[in-house]
């Protein structure tokens, strides 16, 4: 016992010396028990009572500290228990024990028996109530056996060397309201200096202007708890702020953030109001801006600036635009009278009001000769070229005025705030008097009696004689001669008789009036046919019938011969095999399936359970193998992220991760997994590769290879003009190879477009997006609604639009559009034409023209893909072969389709039925032929009165004329290029135009 008492006294001295040690508590640790903070006896239960002994000590501040010791090393079979009071777990599912203790080296105690130990055990027992009597050893769960890293000896005591051990253990998961800790001594000499029980939390923090509250960590050692943040005052979500609380009490993987709202800007971790004179219009990361000129913000936190008196800002303008006022009057109005037409020119206003959108409008008044008379509006008969209002140029032509009449013209200046001001616009006026002019065209011609050699005519005077009618001129000619030979006669009255005509001939005639100012324009042509000279006898009629029968028979024979050669020629071209989806299915012979060398695509929708399909075609990946790095986009079903995939024993690879958002429906889950079931069946270097799926944990994920350069259309626009033709052909070859693979598997893509082609860092193009039903239903852009869903019109073959007949041939049509997108560096097919206009244009034979600098063979291949008859289109295997030949022989790519004006096929935007250059007699006739007759006045006002002038037009000239619609600009410019090509050919043949 003497040794035991000595050891006990030594322990008391040792731990009393250690009590001054203070341990800082980390911010992510919450204490639920700390024996060092007890001011009174701890009152823990010892069993047996003489086992563990509670003693007191003092820290350096002489604060009493309670500890426990035990040192019954001289007696064998020790079993001394010490139980703490009931500890509430405070919402934690896992707690940590920090034990500080000293332990005597058994070998340093003289006369010690072999039963001395140098370890002790720690236990815990959960309960929902603190009313637990006694210590029932069988109810306790062992935490661990604790051994000292350092033990002290008699020598340490003499040298006053202190050896304090600290051990930390975790306990969990806990489910009940609280628990007891118990310490078991089996024959050691121990001083339990302090016991601290705590749990970890992620402390409250502000990240990305979002507040994340204190969050207790999870029960599992690897669990992450997702926490939704709340935006700070005066801010709004840009993307839902989220972070993950780790088991170590650290915040990980911040996703989303908040931005300061209108009228507020970021200041550290909060949003502060904009100062007076500053504003912020929309929520965002930007700072407050100073109010633009002639506006102010009188209060803090302004989202807009108010205009000063007399200044205005349209509602459609952003707040960054300065307030403005109406312009001053235009100046220096100059008039130039030409008979009954007036050309007005003026200079811009001296003061524009602070805006650039100054426009002009013309007010026309007809005034009497007497000074006292009142002026009246000119009326609708007067024409203004290019228009009467919203003029952007400082000139206008006024036509169809009355001769010898006084007019007053007011030129009003306006800008974007003129209507807001409520003040009449300022103007400059000029008075003019028209001259004598030729009469207007005659519009009412009546045909009288017609015989075999004569016709009687009557007509009305011109609506605008512009003076005294002196006489009329009648011009007539045989219709088929088209004015190459004609006859004229004069009449002093509004009627005449034409004689000397041929029997049974169609004639055309025109009439014009003459005054002292000269002839007016001819009336529109009026056609008539003279009567036959005689009636044929029955025998002659019979003979005529025989002749016509013979002619008909000859025509039929010629048609049959022509059809035979056409069919034979087609067989020598692309294969005419039908490509209906039903006909592309595996053929059956004598009840057996004829299996090709390639596996066939299986539609996952044929499976009743989508999980069966996805597990058959896709590999299940363990969620622990996937690490999400960042969010790179948003899909229909959830977020699209980039991250890494690390299989055990394999190299880590970068992947793209599609997630299925929470709250999904069963149908959404089926659609989400369907795309994986489709991708899992494909294995080709030009098809996006499926790495696997995660379906056994949430969120459900689809893992694919990561394509660094994203979608092909955006990649091309970003790198406009940066690649060689061979590089572009190489991209097209890769896409064609991928589509050949899909076609060989009897898979029809239905939505082939540059946006659905992905590009990796080596410029390898891969076909992606196999979720057609989602695209068709959810893409309101560039889609045309039919009874069966939505179709991307600009990329879809006409038979698929009209009859929903999707085949590999319709994919070939779409591939032709992709070729056009690639060669035009991502330009939008058919520009700004509406979907209905695109459908109509394709049906009428329109095709896209060659992009700038596009080689002729490539554009010809596009045209082959756009054949109306799907059986005339090439197969993908043929396309791959053609592109391979181009790559092996780059010289064939040196001829530019867009640069060769003599190549007719390069002008495929226009309908090929439009007549050639030599068929037009005037600019007006040409505009009518290409259905652009609405721009006749624009061309006339700009001085383009002959076709020789028109063929010199370029794109800048067309804009200058006043043609603003992009589609109309392209159509007119393409027709000009076609006429230029015809003109070159005519000159080459020695024909002068």
CSV table of C-alpha atoms in Angstrom, one decimal, residues 259-529:
chain,number,residue,atom,x,y,z
A,259,UNK,CA,-26.0,39.6,-56.7
A,260,UNK,CA,-27.0,43.0,-55.4
A,261,UNK,CA,-30.4,44.2,-56.6
A,262,UNK,CA,-31.3,47.3,-58.4
A,263,UNK,CA,-30.1,50.4,-56.6
A,264,UNK,CA,-27.4,48.5,-54.6
A,265,UNK,CA,-23.8,47.6,-55.1
A,266,UNK,CA,-21.5,45.1,-53.3
A,267,UNK,CA,-19.5,46.2,-50.3
A,268,UNK,CA,-17.5,43.4,-48.8
A,269,UNK,CA,-20.1,40.8,-47.7
A,270,UNK,CA,-23.2,43.0,-48.1
A,271,UNK,CA,-25.0,45.3,-50.5
A,272,UNK,CA,-25.0,49.1,-49.9
A,273,UNK,CA,-27.3,51.6,-51.5
A,274,UNK,CA,-26.2,53.7,-54.4
A,275,UNK,CA,-25.3,57.3,-53.4
A,276,UNK,CA,-27.3,60.3,-54.6
A,277,UNK,CA,-26.5,61.0,-58.3
A,278,UNK,CA,-25.8,57.3,-58.9
A,279,UNK,CA,-28.0,54.4,-60.0
A,280,UNK,CA,-28.1,50.7,-60.8
A,281,UNK,CA,-30.8,49.6,-63.1
A,282,UNK,CA,-30.7,45.8,-62.8
A,283,UNK,CA,-29.5,43.2,-60.3
A,284,UNK,CA,-25.9,42.1,-61.1
A,285,UNK,CA,-22.3,42.2,-60.2
A,286,UNK,CA,-21.7,45.7,-61.6
A,287,UNK,CA,-21.3,48.8,-59.5
A,288,UNK,CA,-23.5,51.8,-59.3
A,289,UNK,CA,-23.2,54.2,-62.3
A,290,UNK,CA,-23.3,57.9,-62.4
A,291,UNK,CA,-26.5,59.3,-63.8
A,292,UNK,CA,-26.2,60.3,-67.5
A,293,UNK,CA,-26.4,63.9,-68.6
A,294,UNK,CA,-29.6,65.9,-68.0
A,295,UNK,CA,-30.8,63.4,-65.3
A,296,UNK,CA,-30.4,62.9,-61.6
A,297,UNK,CA,-31.1,60.5,-58.7
A,298,UNK,CA,-32.2,62.5,-55.6
A,299,UNK,CA,-32.4,59.7,-53.2
A,300,UNK,CA,-30.0,56.9,-52.2
A,301,UNK,CA,-30.6,53.4,-53.6
A,302,UNK,CA,-32.0,54.6,-57.0
A,303,UNK,CA,-32.6,52.1,-59.8
A,304,UNK,CA,-33.2,54.9,-62.3
A,305,UNK,CA,-32.5,58.5,-62.9
A,306,UNK,CA,-35.2,61.1,-63.5
A,307,UNK,CA,-34.9,63.5,-66.5
A,308,UNK,CA,-34.6,67.2,-65.9
A,309,UNK,CA,-37.5,69.5,-67.0
A,310,UNK,CA,-37.7,69.7,-70.8
A,311,UNK,CA,-35.7,66.5,-71.3
A,312,UNK,CA,-37.1,63.0,-71.9
A,313,UNK,CA,-36.0,59.4,-72.3
A,314,UNK,CA,-38.1,56.7,-74.1
A,315,UNK,CA,-39.2,53.8,-72.0
A,316,UNK,CA,-37.4,51.4,-74.4
A,317,UNK,CA,-34.0,53.1,-73.8
A,318,UNK,CA,-31.8,51.8,-70.9
A,319,UNK,CA,-31.1,54.1,-68.0
A,320,UNK,CA,-27.5,54.6,-69.3
A,321,UNK,CA,-28.8,56.7,-72.2
A,322,UNK,CA,-28.8,60.4,-71.6
A,323,UNK,CA,-32.1,62.3,-71.5
A,324,UNK,CA,-32.7,64.4,-74.6
A,325,UNK,CA,-35.1,67.0,-76.1
A,326,UNK,CA,-36.6,67.3,-79.5
A,327,UNK,CA,-34.4,68.6,-82.3
A,328,UNK,CA,-34.4,72.1,-83.8
A,329,UNK,CA,-35.9,72.7,-87.2
A,330,UNK,CA,-34.0,71.4,-90.3
A,331,UNK,CA,-32.3,74.1,-92.3
A,332,UNK,CA,-31.6,75.3,-95.8
A,333,UNK,CA,-34.5,73.6,-97.6
A,334,UNK,CA,-33.8,73.5,-101.4
A,335,UNK,CA,-36.4,72.6,-104.0
A,336,UNK,CA,-35.9,71.4,-107.5
A,337,UNK,CA,-39.0,71.3,-109.7
A,338,UNK,CA,-39.2,69.0,-112.7
A,339,UNK,CA,-42.7,69.3,-114.3
A,340,UNK,CA,-45.0,67.7,-111.7
A,341,UNK,CA,-42.2,66.3,-109.5
A,342,UNK,CA,-40.3,68.1,-106.8
A,343,UNK,CA,-37.0,67.1,-105.2
A,344,UNK,CA,-36.5,68.5,-101.7
A,345,UNK,CA,-33.1,68.6,-100.0
A,346,UNK,CA,-32.2,70.1,-96.6
A,347,UNK,CA,-29.5,70.2,-94.0
A,348,UNK,CA,-29.8,68.4,-90.6
A,349,UNK,CA,-31.0,70.4,-87.5
A,350,UNK,CA,-28.4,72.5,-85.8
A,351,UNK,CA,-29.4,71.0,-82.5
A,352,UNK,CA,-30.2,67.3,-82.5
A,353,UNK,CA,-31.4,67.3,-78.9
A,354,UNK,CA,-28.7,64.9,-77.8
A,355,UNK,CA,-29.8,62.0,-79.9
A,356,UNK,CA,-28.6,60.3,-83.1
A,357,UNK,CA,-32.0,58.9,-84.2
A,358,UNK,CA,-33.1,62.1,-86.0
A,359,UNK,CA,-35.7,61.4,-88.7
A,360,UNK,CA,-37.8,63.6,-91.0
A,361,UNK,CA,-41.4,63.8,-92.1
A,362,UNK,CA,-42.9,65.8,-95.0
A,363,UNK,CA,-46.2,67.8,-94.8
A,364,UNK,CA,-47.6,68.7,-98.3
A,365,UNK,CA,-50.3,71.4,-98.8
A,366,UNK,CA,-51.8,72.6,-102.1
A,367,UNK,CA,-52.4,76.3,-102.1
A,368,UNK,CA,-54.7,78.4,-104.3
A,369,UNK,CA,-53.4,81.2,-106.5
A,370,UNK,CA,-55.3,83.9,-104.6
A,371,UNK,CA,-53.3,85.0,-101.5
A,372,UNK,CA,-56.5,84.9,-99.3
A,373,UNK,CA,-57.2,81.3,-100.1
A,374,UNK,CA,-56.6,78.5,-97.5
A,375,UNK,CA,-54.2,75.7,-98.3
A,376,UNK,CA,-55.5,72.1,-98.3
A,377,UNK,CA,-53.7,68.7,-97.8
A,378,UNK,CA,-52.3,67.3,-101.0
A,379,UNK,CA,-54.2,64.0,-100.7
A,380,UNK,CA,-53.3,60.3,-101.2
A,381,UNK,CA,-52.6,60.7,-104.9
A,382,UNK,CA,-49.2,62.4,-104.3
A,383,UNK,CA,-46.3,59.9,-103.9
A,384,UNK,CA,-43.2,60.4,-101.7
A,385,UNK,CA,-40.0,58.5,-102.5
A,386,UNK,CA,-38.7,56.7,-100.6
A,387,UNK,CA,-41.5,57.6,-98.1
A,388,UNK,CA,-43.3,60.5,-96.5
A,389,UNK,CA,-42.4,59.9,-92.8
A,390,UNK,CA,-39.5,58.4,-90.8
A,391,UNK,CA,-37.0,59.6,-93.4
A,392,UNK,CA,-33.4,59.0,-92.5
A,393,UNK,CA,-31.8,60.8,-95.5
A,394,UNK,CA,-32.0,64.6,-96.0
A,395,UNK,CA,-33.8,64.4,-99.4
A,396,UNK,CA,-37.1,63.2,-100.8
A,397,UNK,CA,-38.8,63.1,-104.2
A,398,UNK,CA,-42.5,64.1,-104.5
A,399,UNK,CA,-44.3,62.9,-107.6
A,400,UNK,CA,-47.7,63.0,-109.2
A,401,UNK,CA,-48.3,66.7,-108.3
A,402,UNK,CA,-50.7,68.8,-110.4
A,403,UNK,CA,-49.3,71.0,-113.1
A,404,UNK,CA,-49.3,74.8,-112.7
A,405,UNK,CA,-50.1,74.5,-109.0
A,406,UNK,CA,-48.7,76.2,-105.9
A,407,UNK,CA,-47.5,73.9,-103.1
A,408,UNK,CA,-46.1,74.4,-99.6
A,409,UNK,CA,-43.8,71.7,-98.2
A,410,UNK,CA,-42.9,71.5,-94.5
A,411,UNK,CA,-39.9,69.4,-93.4
A,412,UNK,CA,-40.3,68.4,-89.8
A,413,UNK,CA,-37.4,67.2,-87.6
A,414,UNK,CA,-38.1,64.4,-85.0
A,415,UNK,CA,-36.2,62.2,-82.7
A,416,UNK,CA,-36.9,59.4,-80.2
A,417,UNK,CA,-38.4,61.9,-77.6
A,418,UNK,CA,-40.4,64.1,-79.9
A,419,UNK,CA,-43.7,62.4,-79.1
A,420,UNK,CA,-42.9,62.4,-75.3
A,421,UNK,CA,-42.4,66.1,-75.2
A,422,UNK,CA,-46.0,66.9,-76.2
A,423,UNK,CA,-44.7,69.9,-78.2
A,424,UNK,CA,-45.3,70.3,-82.0
A,425,UNK,CA,-42.2,69.4,-83.9
A,426,UNK,CA,-40.2,72.2,-85.4
A,427,UNK,CA,-40.0,72.5,-89.2
A,428,UNK,CA,-38.7,74.5,-92.2
A,429,UNK,CA,-41.1,75.3,-95.1
A,430,UNK,CA,-40.6,76.0,-98.8
A,431,UNK,CA,-43.1,77.2,-101.5
A,432,UNK,CA,-42.9,75.8,-105.0
A,433,UNK,CA,-45.0,76.0,-108.2
A,434,UNK,CA,-45.1,73.0,-110.6
A,435,UNK,CA,-44.5,73.4,-114.4
A,436,UNK,CA,-46.4,72.1,-117.3
A,437,UNK,CA,-46.1,68.3,-117.6
A,438,UNK,CA,-46.9,65.4,-119.8
A,439,UNK,CA,-50.2,63.7,-119.2
A,440,UNK,CA,-50.6,60.6,-117.0
A,441,UNK,CA,-51.0,57.2,-118.6
A,442,UNK,CA,-54.4,56.2,-120.0
A,443,UNK,CA,-55.9,53.4,-117.8
A,444,UNK,CA,-59.4,52.8,-119.4
A,445,UNK,CA,-59.3,51.2,-122.9
A,446,UNK,CA,-62.4,49.6,-124.3
A,447,UNK,CA,-62.4,47.1,-127.2
A,448,UNK,CA,-65.2,47.3,-129.6
A,449,UNK,CA,-66.2,45.2,-132.7
A,450,UNK,CA,-63.4,42.9,-133.8
A,451,UNK,CA,-63.3,41.4,-137.4
A,452,UNK,CA,-60.8,39.4,-139.3
A,453,UNK,CA,-58.8,42.5,-140.2
A,454,UNK,CA,-60.0,45.4,-138.0
A,455,UNK,CA,-60.9,46.5,-134.4
A,456,UNK,CA,-62.8,49.5,-133.0
A,457,UNK,CA,-61.3,51.2,-129.9
A,458,UNK,CA,-62.6,53.7,-127.3
A,459,UNK,CA,-60.7,55.1,-124.3
A,460,UNK,CA,-61.1,57.7,-121.5
A,461,UNK,CA,-58.9,60.8,-121.1
A,462,UNK,CA,-56.0,60.6,-118.6
A,463,UNK,CA,-56.9,61.2,-115.0
A,464,UNK,CA,-54.2,64.0,-115.0
A,465,UNK,CA,-54.1,65.7,-118.4
A,466,UNK,CA,-51.7,68.3,-117.0
A,467,UNK,CA,-52.7,70.6,-119.8
A,468,UNK,CA,-54.7,70.5,-123.1
A,469,UNK,CA,-54.6,67.1,-124.9
A,470,UNK,CA,-53.4,67.7,-128.5
A,471,UNK,CA,-53.8,64.1,-129.8
A,472,UNK,CA,-53.3,60.4,-129.0
A,473,UNK,CA,-50.9,57.9,-130.3
A,474,UNK,CA,-52.0,54.2,-130.7
A,475,UNK,CA,-49.2,51.6,-131.0
A,476,UNK,CA,-50.1,48.0,-132.0
A,477,UNK,CA,-48.1,44.9,-132.9
A,478,UNK,CA,-48.4,41.1,-133.1
A,479,UNK,CA,-48.0,39.7,-129.6
A,480,UNK,CA,-45.3,37.1,-130.4
A,481,UNK,CA,-43.1,39.8,-132.0
A,482,UNK,CA,-42.9,41.6,-128.6
A,483,UNK,CA,-42.6,45.1,-130.0
A,484,UNK,CA,-39.8,44.3,-132.4
A,485,UNK,CA,-42.0,45.4,-135.2
A,486,UNK,CA,-45.0,47.7,-134.5
A,487,UNK,CA,-47.3,50.3,-136.2
A,488,UNK,CA,-48.6,53.6,-134.9
A,489,UNK,CA,-51.5,55.9,-135.8
A,490,UNK,CA,-52.7,59.2,-134.4
A,491,UNK,CA,-56.2,60.3,-133.3
A,492,UNK,CA,-57.5,63.7,-132.2
A,493,UNK,CA,-60.4,62.1,-130.3
A,494,UNK,CA,-60.8,59.2,-127.8
A,495,UNK,CA,-61.6,56.6,-130.4
A,496,UNK,CA,-60.2,55.0,-133.6
A,497,UNK,CA,-60.5,52.1,-135.9
A,498,UNK,CA,-57.4,50.0,-136.7
A,499,UNK,CA,-57.6,48.3,-140.1
A,500,UNK,CA,-55.3,46.1,-142.2
A,501,UNK,CA,-54.9,43.4,-139.6
A,502,UNK,CA,-54.2,39.7,-140.3
A,503,UNK,CA,-57.0,37.2,-139.6
A,504,UNK,CA,-56.7,34.8,-136.5
A,505,UNK,CA,-53.7,36.6,-135.0
A,506,UNK,CA,-53.3,37.8,-131.4
A,507,UNK,CA,-52.3,41.5,-131.3
A,508,UNK,CA,-51.3,43.9,-128.4
A,509,UNK,CA,-51.9,47.6,-128.4
A,510,UNK,CA,-51.0,50.6,-126.2
A,511,UNK,CA,-52.2,54.3,-126.2
A,512,UNK,CA,-50.6,57.5,-124.9
A,513,UNK,CA,-51.7,61.1,-124.9
A,514,UNK,CA,-49.7,64.3,-125.9
A,515,UNK,CA,-49.8,67.8,-124.6
A,516,UNK,CA,-47.6,70.8,-125.3
A,517,UNK,CA,-45.1,69.3,-122.7
A,518,UNK,CA,-44.8,66.1,-124.8
A,519,UNK,CA,-46.1,62.5,-124.7
A,520,UNK,CA,-47.1,60.8,-121.5
A,521,UNK,CA,-46.4,57.1,-120.7
A,522,UNK,CA,-48.1,54.3,-122.7
A,523,UNK,CA,-51.1,52.5,-121.2
A,524,UNK,CA,-50.7,48.9,-120.1
A,525,UNK,CA,-50.9,46.5,-123.1
A,526,UNK,CA,-54.3,45.4,-124.2
A,527,UNK,CA,-54.6,42.1,-126.2
A,528,UNK,CA,-57.1,41.0,-128.7
A,529,UNK,CA,-57.4,38.3,-131.4
